Short mmCIF file of C-alpha atoms and ligand atoms in Angstrom, two decimals:
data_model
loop_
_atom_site.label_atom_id
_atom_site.label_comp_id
_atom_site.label_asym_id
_atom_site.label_seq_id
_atom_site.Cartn_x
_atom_site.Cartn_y
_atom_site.Cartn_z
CA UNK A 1 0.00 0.00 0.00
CA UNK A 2 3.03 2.71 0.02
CA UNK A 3 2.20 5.58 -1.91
CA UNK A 4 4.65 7.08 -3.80
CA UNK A 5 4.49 10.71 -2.41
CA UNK A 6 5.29 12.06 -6.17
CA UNK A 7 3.45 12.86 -9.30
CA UNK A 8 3.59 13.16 -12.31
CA UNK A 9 2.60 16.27 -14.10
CA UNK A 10 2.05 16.94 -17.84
CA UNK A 11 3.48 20.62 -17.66
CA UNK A 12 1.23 21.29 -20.80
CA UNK A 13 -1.73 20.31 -19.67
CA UNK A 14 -1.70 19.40 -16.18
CA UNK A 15 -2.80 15.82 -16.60
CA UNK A 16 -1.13 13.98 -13.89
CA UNK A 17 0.09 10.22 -13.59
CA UNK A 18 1.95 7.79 -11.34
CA UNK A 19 5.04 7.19 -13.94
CA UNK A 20 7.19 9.25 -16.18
CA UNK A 21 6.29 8.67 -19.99
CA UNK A 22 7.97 10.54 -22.76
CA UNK A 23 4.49 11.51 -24.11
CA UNK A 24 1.30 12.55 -22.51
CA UNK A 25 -1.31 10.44 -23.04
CA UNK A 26 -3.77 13.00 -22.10
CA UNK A 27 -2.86 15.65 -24.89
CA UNK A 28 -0.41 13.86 -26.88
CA UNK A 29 2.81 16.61 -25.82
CA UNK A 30 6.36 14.97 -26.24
CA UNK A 31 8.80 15.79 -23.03
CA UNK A 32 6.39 17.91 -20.94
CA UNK A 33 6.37 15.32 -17.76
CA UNK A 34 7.44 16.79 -14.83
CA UNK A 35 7.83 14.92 -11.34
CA UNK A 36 6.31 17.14 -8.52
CA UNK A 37 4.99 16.94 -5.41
CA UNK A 38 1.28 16.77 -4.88
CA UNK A 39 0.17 20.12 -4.16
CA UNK A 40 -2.06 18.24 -0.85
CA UNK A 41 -1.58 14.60 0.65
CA UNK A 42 -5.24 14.57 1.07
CA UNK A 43 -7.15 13.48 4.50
CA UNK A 44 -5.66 11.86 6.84
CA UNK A 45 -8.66 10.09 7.53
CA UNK A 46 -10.23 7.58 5.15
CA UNK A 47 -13.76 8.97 4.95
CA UNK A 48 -15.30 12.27 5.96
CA UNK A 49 -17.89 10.88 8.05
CA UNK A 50 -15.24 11.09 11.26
CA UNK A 51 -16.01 14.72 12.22
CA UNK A 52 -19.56 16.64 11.66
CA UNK A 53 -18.74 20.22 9.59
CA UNK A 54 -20.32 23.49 10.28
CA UNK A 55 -24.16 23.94 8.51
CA UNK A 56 -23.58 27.09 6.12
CA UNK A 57 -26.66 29.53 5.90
CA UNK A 58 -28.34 29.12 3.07
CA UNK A 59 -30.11 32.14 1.10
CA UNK A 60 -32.74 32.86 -1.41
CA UNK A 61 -32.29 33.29 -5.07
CA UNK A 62 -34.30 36.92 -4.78
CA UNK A 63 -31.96 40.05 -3.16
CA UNK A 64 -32.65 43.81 -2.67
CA UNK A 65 -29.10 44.80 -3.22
CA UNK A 66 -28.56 45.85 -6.81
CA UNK A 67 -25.66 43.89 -8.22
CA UNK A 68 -22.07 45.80 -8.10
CA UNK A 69 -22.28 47.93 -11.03
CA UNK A 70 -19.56 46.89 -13.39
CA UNK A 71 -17.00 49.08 -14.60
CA UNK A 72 -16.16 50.15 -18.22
CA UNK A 73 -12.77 51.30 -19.08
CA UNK A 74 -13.92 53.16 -22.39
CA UNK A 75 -11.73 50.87 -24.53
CA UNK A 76 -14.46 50.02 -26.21
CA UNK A 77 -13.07 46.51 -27.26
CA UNK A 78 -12.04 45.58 -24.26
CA UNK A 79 -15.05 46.33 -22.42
CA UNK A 80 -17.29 44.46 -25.33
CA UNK A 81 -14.94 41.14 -24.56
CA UNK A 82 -15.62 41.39 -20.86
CA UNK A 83 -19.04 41.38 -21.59
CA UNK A 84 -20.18 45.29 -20.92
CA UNK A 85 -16.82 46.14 -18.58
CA UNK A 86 -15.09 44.67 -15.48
CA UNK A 87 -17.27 42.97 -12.93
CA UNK A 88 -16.14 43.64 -9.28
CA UNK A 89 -14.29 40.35 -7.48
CA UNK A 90 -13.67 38.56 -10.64
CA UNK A 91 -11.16 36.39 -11.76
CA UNK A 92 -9.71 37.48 -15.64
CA UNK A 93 -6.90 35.26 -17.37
CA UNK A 94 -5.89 37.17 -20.11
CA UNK A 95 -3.67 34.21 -22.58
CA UNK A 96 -1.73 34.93 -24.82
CA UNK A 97 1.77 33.92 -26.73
CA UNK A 98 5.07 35.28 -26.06
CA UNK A 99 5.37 38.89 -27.60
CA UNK A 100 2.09 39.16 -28.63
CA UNK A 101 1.36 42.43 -26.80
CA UNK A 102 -0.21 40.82 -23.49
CA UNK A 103 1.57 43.30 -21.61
CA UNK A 104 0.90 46.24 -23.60
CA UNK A 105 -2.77 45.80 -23.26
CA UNK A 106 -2.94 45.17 -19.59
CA UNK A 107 -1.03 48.67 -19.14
CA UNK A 108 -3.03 50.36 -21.42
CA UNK A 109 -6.60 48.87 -19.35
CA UNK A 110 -4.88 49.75 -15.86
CA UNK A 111 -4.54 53.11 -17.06
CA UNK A 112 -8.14 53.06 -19.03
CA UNK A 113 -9.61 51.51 -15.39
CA UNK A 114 -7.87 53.96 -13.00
CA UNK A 115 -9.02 57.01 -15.23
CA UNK A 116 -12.14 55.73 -14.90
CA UNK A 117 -11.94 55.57 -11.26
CA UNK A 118 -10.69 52.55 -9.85
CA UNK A 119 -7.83 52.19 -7.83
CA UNK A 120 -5.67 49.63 -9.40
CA UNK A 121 -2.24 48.04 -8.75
CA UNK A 122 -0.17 46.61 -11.48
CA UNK A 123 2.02 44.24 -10.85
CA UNK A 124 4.67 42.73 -13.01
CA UNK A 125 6.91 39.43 -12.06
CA UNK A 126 8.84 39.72 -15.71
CA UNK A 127 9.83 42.85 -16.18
CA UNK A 128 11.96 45.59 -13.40
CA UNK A 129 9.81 48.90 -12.71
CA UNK A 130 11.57 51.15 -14.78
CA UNK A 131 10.81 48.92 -18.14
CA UNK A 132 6.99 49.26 -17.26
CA UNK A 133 7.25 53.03 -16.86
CA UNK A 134 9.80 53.13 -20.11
CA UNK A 135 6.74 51.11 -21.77
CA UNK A 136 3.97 53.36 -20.07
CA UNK A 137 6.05 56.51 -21.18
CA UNK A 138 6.21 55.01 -24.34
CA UNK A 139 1.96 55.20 -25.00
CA UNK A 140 1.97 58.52 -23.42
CA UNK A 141 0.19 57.25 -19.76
CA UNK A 142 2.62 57.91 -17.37
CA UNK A 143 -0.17 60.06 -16.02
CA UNK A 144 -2.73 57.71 -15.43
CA UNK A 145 -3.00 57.05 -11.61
CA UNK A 146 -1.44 52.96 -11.55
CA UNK A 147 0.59 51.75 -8.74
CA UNK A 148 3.42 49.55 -10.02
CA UNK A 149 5.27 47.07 -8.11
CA UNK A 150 8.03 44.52 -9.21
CA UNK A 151 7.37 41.38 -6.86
CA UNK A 152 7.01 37.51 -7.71
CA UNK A 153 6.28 36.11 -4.23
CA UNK A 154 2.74 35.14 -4.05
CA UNK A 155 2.96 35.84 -0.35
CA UNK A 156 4.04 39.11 -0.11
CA UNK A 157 1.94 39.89 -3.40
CA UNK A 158 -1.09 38.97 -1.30
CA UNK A 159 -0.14 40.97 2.05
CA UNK A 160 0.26 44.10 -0.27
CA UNK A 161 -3.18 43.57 -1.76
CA UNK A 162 -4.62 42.76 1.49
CA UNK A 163 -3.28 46.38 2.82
CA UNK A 164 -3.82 48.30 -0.45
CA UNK A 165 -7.69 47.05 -1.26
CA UNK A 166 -7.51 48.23 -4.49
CA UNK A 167 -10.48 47.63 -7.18
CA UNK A 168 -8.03 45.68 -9.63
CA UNK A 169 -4.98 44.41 -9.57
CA UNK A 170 -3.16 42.98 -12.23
CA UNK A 171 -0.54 40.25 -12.60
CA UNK A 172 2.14 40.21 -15.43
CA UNK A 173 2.27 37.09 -15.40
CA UNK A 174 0.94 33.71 -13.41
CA UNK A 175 3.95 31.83 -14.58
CA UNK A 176 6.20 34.31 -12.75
CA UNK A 177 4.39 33.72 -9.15
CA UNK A 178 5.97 31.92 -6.53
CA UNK A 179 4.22 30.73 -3.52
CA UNK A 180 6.67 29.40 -0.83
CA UNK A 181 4.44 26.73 0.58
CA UNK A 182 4.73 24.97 -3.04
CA UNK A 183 7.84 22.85 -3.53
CA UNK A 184 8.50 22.98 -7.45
CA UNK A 185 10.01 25.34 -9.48
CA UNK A 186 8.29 28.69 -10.88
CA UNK A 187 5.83 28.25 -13.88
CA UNK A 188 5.67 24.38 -12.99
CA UNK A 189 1.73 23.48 -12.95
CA UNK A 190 1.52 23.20 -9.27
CA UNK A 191 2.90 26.96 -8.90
CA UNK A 192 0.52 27.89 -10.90
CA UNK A 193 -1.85 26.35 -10.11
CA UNK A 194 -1.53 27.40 -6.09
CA UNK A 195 -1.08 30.94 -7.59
CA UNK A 196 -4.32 31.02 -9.76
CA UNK A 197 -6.09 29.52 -6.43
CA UNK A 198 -5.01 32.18 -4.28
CA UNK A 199 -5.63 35.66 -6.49
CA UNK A 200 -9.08 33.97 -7.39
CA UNK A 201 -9.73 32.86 -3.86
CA UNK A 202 -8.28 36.96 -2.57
CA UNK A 203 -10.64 38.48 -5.71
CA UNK A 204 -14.17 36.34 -4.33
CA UNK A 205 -13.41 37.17 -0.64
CA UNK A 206 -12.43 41.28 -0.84
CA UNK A 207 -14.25 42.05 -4.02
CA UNK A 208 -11.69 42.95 -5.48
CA UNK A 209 -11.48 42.45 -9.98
CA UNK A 210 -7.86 40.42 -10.42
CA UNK A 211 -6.63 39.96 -14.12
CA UNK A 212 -3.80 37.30 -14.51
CA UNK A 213 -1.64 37.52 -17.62
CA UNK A 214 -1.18 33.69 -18.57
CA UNK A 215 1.60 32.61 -21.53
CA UNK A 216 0.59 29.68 -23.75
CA UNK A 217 3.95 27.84 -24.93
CA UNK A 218 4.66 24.85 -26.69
CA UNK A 219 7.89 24.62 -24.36
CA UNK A 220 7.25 22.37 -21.85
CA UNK A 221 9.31 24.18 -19.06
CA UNK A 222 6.40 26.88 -18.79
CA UNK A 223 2.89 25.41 -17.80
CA UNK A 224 0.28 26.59 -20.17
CA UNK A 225 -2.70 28.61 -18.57
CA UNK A 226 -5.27 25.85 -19.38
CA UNK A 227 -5.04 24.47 -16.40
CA UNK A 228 -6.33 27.46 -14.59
CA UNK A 229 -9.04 28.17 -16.75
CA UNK A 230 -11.26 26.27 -14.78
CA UNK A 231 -10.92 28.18 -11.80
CA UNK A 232 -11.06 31.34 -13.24
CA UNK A 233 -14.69 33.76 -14.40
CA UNK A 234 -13.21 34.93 -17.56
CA UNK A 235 -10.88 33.50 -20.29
CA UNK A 236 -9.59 35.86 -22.70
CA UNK A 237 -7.21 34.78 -25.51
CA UNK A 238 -5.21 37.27 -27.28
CA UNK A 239 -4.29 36.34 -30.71
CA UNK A 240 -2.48 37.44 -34.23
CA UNK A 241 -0.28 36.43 -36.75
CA UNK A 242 3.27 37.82 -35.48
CA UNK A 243 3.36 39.30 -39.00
CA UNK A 244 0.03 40.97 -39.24
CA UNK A 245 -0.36 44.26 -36.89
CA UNK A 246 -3.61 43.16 -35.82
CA UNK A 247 -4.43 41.55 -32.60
CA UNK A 248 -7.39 40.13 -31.71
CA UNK A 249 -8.80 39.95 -27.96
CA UNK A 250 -11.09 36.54 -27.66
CA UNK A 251 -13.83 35.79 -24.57
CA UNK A 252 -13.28 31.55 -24.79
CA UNK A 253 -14.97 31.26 -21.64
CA UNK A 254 -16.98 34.40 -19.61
CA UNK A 255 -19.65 33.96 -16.71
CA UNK A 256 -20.18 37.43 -16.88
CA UNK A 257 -21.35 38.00 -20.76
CA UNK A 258 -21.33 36.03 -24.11
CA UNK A 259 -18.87 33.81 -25.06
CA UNK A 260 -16.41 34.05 -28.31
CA UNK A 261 -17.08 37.50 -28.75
CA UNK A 262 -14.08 39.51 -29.93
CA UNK A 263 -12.64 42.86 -30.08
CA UNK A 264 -9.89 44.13 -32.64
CA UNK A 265 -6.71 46.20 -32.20
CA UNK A 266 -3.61 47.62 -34.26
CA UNK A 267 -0.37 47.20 -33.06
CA UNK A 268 1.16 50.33 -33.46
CA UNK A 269 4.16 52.28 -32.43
CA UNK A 270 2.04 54.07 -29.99
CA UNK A 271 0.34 50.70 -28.67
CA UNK A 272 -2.93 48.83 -29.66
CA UNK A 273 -5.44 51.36 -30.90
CA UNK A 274 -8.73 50.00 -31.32
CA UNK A 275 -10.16 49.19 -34.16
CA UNK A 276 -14.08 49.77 -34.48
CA UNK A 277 -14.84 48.47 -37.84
CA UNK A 278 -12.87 45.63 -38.25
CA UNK A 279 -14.64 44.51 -41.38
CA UNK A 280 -13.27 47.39 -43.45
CA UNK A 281 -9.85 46.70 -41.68
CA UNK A 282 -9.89 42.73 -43.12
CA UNK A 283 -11.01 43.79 -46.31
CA UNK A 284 -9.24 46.46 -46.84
CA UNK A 285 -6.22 45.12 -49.37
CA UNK A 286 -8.86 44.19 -51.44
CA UNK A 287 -8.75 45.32 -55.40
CA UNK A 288 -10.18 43.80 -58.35
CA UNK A 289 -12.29 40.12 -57.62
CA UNK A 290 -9.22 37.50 -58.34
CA UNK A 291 -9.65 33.74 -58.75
CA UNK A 292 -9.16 32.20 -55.56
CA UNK A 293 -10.76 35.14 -53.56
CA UNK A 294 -14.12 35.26 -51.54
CA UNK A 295 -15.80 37.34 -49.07
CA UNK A 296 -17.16 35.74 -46.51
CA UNK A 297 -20.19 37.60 -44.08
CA UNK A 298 -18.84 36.27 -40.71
CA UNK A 299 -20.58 37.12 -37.17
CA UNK A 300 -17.88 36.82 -34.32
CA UNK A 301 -19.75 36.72 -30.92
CA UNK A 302 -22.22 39.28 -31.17
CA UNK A 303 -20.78 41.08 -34.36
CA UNK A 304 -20.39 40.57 -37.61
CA UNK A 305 -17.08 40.13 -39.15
CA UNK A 306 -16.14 40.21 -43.04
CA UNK A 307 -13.23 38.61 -43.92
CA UNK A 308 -11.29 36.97 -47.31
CA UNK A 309 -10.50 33.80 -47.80
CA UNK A 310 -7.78 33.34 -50.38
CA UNK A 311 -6.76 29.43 -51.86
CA UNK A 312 -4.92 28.68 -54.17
CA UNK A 313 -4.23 25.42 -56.26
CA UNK A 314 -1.62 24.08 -57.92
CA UNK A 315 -0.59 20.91 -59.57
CA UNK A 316 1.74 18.84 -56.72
CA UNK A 317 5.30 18.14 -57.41
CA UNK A 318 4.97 15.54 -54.66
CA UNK A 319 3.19 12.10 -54.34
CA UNK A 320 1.44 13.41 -51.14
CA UNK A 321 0.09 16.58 -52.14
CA UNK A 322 0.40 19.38 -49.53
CA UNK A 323 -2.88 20.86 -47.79
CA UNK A 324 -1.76 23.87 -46.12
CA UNK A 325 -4.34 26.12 -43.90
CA UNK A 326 -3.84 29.34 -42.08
CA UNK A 327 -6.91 30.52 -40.19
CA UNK A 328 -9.29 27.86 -40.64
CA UNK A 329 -9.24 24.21 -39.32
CA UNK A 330 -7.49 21.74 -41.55
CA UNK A 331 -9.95 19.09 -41.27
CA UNK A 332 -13.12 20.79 -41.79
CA UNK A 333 -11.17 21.33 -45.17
CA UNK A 334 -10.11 17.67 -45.56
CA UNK A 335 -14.15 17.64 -45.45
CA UNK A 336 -14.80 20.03 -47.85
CA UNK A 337 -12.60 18.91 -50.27
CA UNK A 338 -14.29 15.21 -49.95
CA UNK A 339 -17.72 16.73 -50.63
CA UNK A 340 -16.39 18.40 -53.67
CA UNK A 341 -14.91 15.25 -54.84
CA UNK A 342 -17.39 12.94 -54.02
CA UNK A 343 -20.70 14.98 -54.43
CA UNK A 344 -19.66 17.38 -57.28
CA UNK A 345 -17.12 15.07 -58.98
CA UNK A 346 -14.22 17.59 -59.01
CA UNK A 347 -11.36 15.86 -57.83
CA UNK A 348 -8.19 17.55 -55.98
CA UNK A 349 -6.41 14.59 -55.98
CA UNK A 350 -2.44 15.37 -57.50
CA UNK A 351 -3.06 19.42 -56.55
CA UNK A 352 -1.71 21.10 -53.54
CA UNK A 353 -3.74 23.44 -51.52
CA UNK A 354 -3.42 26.21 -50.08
CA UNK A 355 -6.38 28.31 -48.10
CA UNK A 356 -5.65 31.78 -45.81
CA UNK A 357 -7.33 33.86 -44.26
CA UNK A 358 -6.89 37.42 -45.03
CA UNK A 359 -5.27 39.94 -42.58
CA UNK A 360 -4.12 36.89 -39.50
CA UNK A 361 -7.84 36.70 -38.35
CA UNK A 362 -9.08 33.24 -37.13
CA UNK A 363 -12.65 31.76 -38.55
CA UNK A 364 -14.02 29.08 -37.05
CA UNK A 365 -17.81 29.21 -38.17
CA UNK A 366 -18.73 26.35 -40.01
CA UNK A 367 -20.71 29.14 -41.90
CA UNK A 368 -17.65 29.16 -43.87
CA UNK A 369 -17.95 26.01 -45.55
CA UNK A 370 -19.51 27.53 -48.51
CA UNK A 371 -17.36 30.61 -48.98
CA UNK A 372 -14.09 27.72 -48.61
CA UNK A 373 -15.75 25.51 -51.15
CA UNK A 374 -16.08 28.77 -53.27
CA UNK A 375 -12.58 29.95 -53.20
CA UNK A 376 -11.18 26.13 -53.76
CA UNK A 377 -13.16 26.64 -57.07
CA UNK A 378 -12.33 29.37 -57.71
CA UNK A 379 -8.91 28.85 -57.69
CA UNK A 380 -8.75 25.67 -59.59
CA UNK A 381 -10.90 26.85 -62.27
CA UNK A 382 -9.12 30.01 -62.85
CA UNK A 383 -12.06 32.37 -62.44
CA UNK A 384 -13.28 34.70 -60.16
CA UNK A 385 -16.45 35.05 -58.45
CA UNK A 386 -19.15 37.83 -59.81
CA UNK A 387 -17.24 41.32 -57.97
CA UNK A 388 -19.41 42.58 -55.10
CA UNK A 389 -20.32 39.12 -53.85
CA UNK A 390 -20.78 37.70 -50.27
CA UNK A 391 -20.54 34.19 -49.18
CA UNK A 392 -21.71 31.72 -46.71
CA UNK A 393 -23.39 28.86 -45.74
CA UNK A 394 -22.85 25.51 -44.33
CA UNK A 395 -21.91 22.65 -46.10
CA UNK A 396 -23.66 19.03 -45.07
CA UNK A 397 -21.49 15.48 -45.92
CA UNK A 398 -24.66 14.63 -48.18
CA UNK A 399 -23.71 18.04 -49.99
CA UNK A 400 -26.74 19.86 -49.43
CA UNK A 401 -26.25 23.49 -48.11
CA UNK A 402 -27.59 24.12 -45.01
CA UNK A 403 -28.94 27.75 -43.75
CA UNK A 404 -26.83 29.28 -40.63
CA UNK A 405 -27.42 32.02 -38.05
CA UNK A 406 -28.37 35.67 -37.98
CA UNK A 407 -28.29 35.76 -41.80
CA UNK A 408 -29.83 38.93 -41.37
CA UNK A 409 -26.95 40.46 -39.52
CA UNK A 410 -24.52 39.05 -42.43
CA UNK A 411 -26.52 40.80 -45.03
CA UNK A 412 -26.47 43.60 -43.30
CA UNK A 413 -22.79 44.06 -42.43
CA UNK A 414 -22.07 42.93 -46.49
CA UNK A 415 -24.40 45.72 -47.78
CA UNK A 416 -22.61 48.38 -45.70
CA UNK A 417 -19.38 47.49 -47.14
CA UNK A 418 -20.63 48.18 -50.41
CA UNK A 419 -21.38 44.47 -51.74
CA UNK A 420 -24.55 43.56 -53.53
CA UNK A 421 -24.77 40.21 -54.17
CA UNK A 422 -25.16 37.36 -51.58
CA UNK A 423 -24.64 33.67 -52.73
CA UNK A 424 -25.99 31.82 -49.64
CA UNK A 425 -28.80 28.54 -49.09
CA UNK A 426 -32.16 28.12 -49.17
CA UNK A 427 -34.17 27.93 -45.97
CA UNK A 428 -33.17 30.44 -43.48
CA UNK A 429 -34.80 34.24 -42.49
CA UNK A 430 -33.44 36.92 -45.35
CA UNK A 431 -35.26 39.01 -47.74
CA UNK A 432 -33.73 40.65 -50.70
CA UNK A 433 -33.41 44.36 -51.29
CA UNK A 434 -33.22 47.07 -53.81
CA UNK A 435 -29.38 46.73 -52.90
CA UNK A 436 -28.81 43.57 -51.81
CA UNK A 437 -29.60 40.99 -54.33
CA UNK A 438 -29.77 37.38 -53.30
CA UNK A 439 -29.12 33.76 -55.27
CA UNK A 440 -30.29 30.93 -53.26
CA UNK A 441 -28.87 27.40 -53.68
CA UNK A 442 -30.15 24.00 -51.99
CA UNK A 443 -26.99 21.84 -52.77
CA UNK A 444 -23.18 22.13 -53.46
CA UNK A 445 -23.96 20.59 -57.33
CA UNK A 446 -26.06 23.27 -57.92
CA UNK A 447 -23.78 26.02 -56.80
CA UNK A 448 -20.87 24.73 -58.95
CA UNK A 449 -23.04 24.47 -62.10
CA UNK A 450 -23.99 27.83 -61.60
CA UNK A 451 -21.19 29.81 -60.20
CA UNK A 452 -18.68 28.60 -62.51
CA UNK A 453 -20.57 26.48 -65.20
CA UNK A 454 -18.85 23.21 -64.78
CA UNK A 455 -19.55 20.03 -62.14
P1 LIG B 1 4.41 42.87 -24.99
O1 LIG B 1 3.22 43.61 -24.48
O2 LIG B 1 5.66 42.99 -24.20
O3 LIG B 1 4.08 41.34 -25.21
P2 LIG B 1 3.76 40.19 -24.14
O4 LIG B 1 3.54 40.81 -22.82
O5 LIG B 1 2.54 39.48 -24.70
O6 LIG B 1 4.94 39.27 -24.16
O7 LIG B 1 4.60 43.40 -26.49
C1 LIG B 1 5.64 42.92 -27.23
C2 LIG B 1 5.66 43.44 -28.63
O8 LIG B 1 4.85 44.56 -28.90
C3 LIG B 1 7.06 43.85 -28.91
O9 LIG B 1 7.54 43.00 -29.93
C4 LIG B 1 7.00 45.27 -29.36
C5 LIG B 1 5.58 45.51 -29.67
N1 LIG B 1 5.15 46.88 -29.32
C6 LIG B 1 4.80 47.76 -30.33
O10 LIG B 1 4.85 47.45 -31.52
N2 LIG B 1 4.37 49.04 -29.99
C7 LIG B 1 4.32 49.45 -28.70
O11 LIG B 1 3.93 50.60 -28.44
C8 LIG B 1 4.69 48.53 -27.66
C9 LIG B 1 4.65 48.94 -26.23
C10 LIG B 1 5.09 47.26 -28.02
MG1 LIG B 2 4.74 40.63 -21.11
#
């Protein structure tokens, strides 16, 4: 019956075992098992049923008090993400990679939240003081009211808080933390872990809002933030292509407001600035209609989103020809190429292919499937779509398009843009206008006859 008093962590994402493997059977990482203590040993005592607990009061559903007003910071994207602003004595993990700009908006939203009243404490675990103000001096807010502090020990982090009471505080980042009691390394999952614990535990008992900076890595030494997310009232994921200047701020998870919603900056060399229409921002490198290229009419949380898809085909030099995505999931493509194949008889087989999306933003709508399909066809037929046209639709294994959600909204966004035309499926609420012309289509056969005369 001896227990081995180690475990064995999956650094990546947290799963933990009794052995060391060189792979993680729970998320399939290579080299990311770490021994570590157990963070508890667990009860002495085999079952609970030794010692009676305390009855808690119990309350009714119904309250007088008016809930704590929640706070906006005026970045107008931010507060959309967070569901209408920050909700007092909640837990935020903001994700993000390396060098995305992580830090850069967290200074920028101190400084938004303290001029809009709130006392708030920054601190950073990564970089000294004077690199924060060189950064804050940098986007021109070395006059917003933010108390900085340089610190990484969880304890003495918490004492300050305790004293100071302020209405946020924010923590550059989790990974950083160390809490003495813990017996494993900084940024292993148990640190973490024990650090996400106590800033959620100190947020729900003073009231105060707490917004942990989290990296996500592929190297194993640094635990990713997943396994915090749990604990946590607010996910936030903030994205881009390193290459692209736009960065994209997503809710995953929120008990506070809608899910997946997103909100849009610029990285510039004054910081993020905001960026309000994002659709005209996507589209905006767009000239003539090109084979290979089609709008599709998005809706990101609660918003729609235009953006391009671009593919483009090619005969394959190799045996295996390459499928290469950016922006869109490789197997719903896999799919969508079978459907093609098998439904409209147009075979990729022998072609590489390529698909983007326009301008580093992410799609993961299976709306899409129709504006994909379109550009696939485009490209391998050599001919462009009628100019001014929108896109969507789902795509069913049978073939048969199927109607999605708010195509009202879609139409709408598309006609402000300036388009005119809307290829999308039968079924579904939408009603043409004077400017926005529709074609309806009931299968993927049809649509390829049509469109581009051939299937
Ligand atoms: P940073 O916020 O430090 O990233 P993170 O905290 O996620 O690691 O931002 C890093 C990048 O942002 C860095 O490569 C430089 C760029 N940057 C700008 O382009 N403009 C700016 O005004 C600032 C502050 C940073
Ligand atoms: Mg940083």
């Amino acid at each position: 019956m001896a227990k081995s008093a180690t475990t064995f962590v999956c650094q990546s994402c947290g799963a933990s075992s009794s052995k060391w493997s060189g792979r993680c059977e729970a998320c399939g990482e290579w080299n990311t098992i770490v021994e570590e203590k157990p963070l508890s040993q667990g009860p002495s005592k085999k079952s609970l049923g030794a010692m009676r607990g305390r009855a808690i009061p119990l309350t009714d559903l119904s309250t007088k008090e008016a809930p704590p007003p929640r706070t906006a910071s005026k970045l107008d994207e931010l507060d959309r993400v967070l569901g209408g602003g920050l909700v007092p004595a909640s837990a935020v993990l903001v994700g993000g990679d390396p060098g995305i700009g992580k830090s850069t908006l967290l200074l920028q939203a101190a400084a938004a939240f303290a001029k809009a009243g709130l006392k708030v404490i920054y601190i950073s675990g990564e970089e000294a003081s004077a690199q924060v103000r060189l950064r804050a001096q940098r986007l021109n807010l070395t006059d917003a009211p933010v108390k900085l502090a340089t610190e990484t020990s969880l304890r003495d982090i918490l004492t300050t808080l305790d004293e100071e009471e302020p209405d946020l505080a924010i923590v550059d980042s989790i990974q950083t933390m160390w809490a003495d009691n813990v017996d494993s390394a900084p940024g292993s999952v148990s640190q973490v872990r024990a650090a996400a614990h106590e800033l959620t535990t100190f947020a729900k008992s003073r009231g105060s809002a707490v917004i942990m900076v989290g990296h996500v890595t592929k190297d194993g030494q640094i635990a990713g933030p997943r396994v915090v997310e749990h604990m946590v009232d607010t996910v936030l994921y903030f994205e881009g292509e390193r290459g692209h200047q736009f960065r994209i701020l997503r809710s995953v998870k929120n008990r506070f407001g809608p899910a997946d919603e997103i909100g849009v900056f610029e990285m510039t060399g004054g910081g993020l600035s905001e960026v309000t229409n994002p659709s005209a921002l996507f589209l905006s490198e767009r000239g003539q209609p090109a084979p290979g290229s089609v709008v599709f009419s998005g809706i990101e949380g609660t918003r729609p989103v235009m953006v391009e898809f671009q593919a483009l085909v090619s005969p394959s030099p190799h045996s295996q020809p390459r499928r290469s995505v950016v922006g869109w999931d490789g197997s719903r493509l896999a799919m969508i190429l079978a459907v093609l194949e098998s439904r409209c008889g147009i075979p990729f087989a022998g072609l590489d292919v390529y698909l983007n999306v326009a301008g580093g933003m992410r799609v993961n709508e299976p709306a899409a499937d129709l504006a994909v399909a379109a550009a696939l066809l485009s490209a391998r037929e050599d001919t462009s779509l009628p100019a001014e046209t929108v896109v969507f639709g789902e795509i069913s294994l049978s073939g048969a398009l199927r109607p999605v959600s708010q195509t009202e909204n879609r139409l709408k966004e598309a006609q402000k843009l300036g388009f005119s035309k809307a290829i999308i499926p039968t079924g579904g609420k939408a009603t043409a206008t004077k400017d926005m012309a529709l074609t309806r289509m009931g299968d993927l056969t049809t649509f390829v006859g049509e469109v581009f005369g051939a299937g």
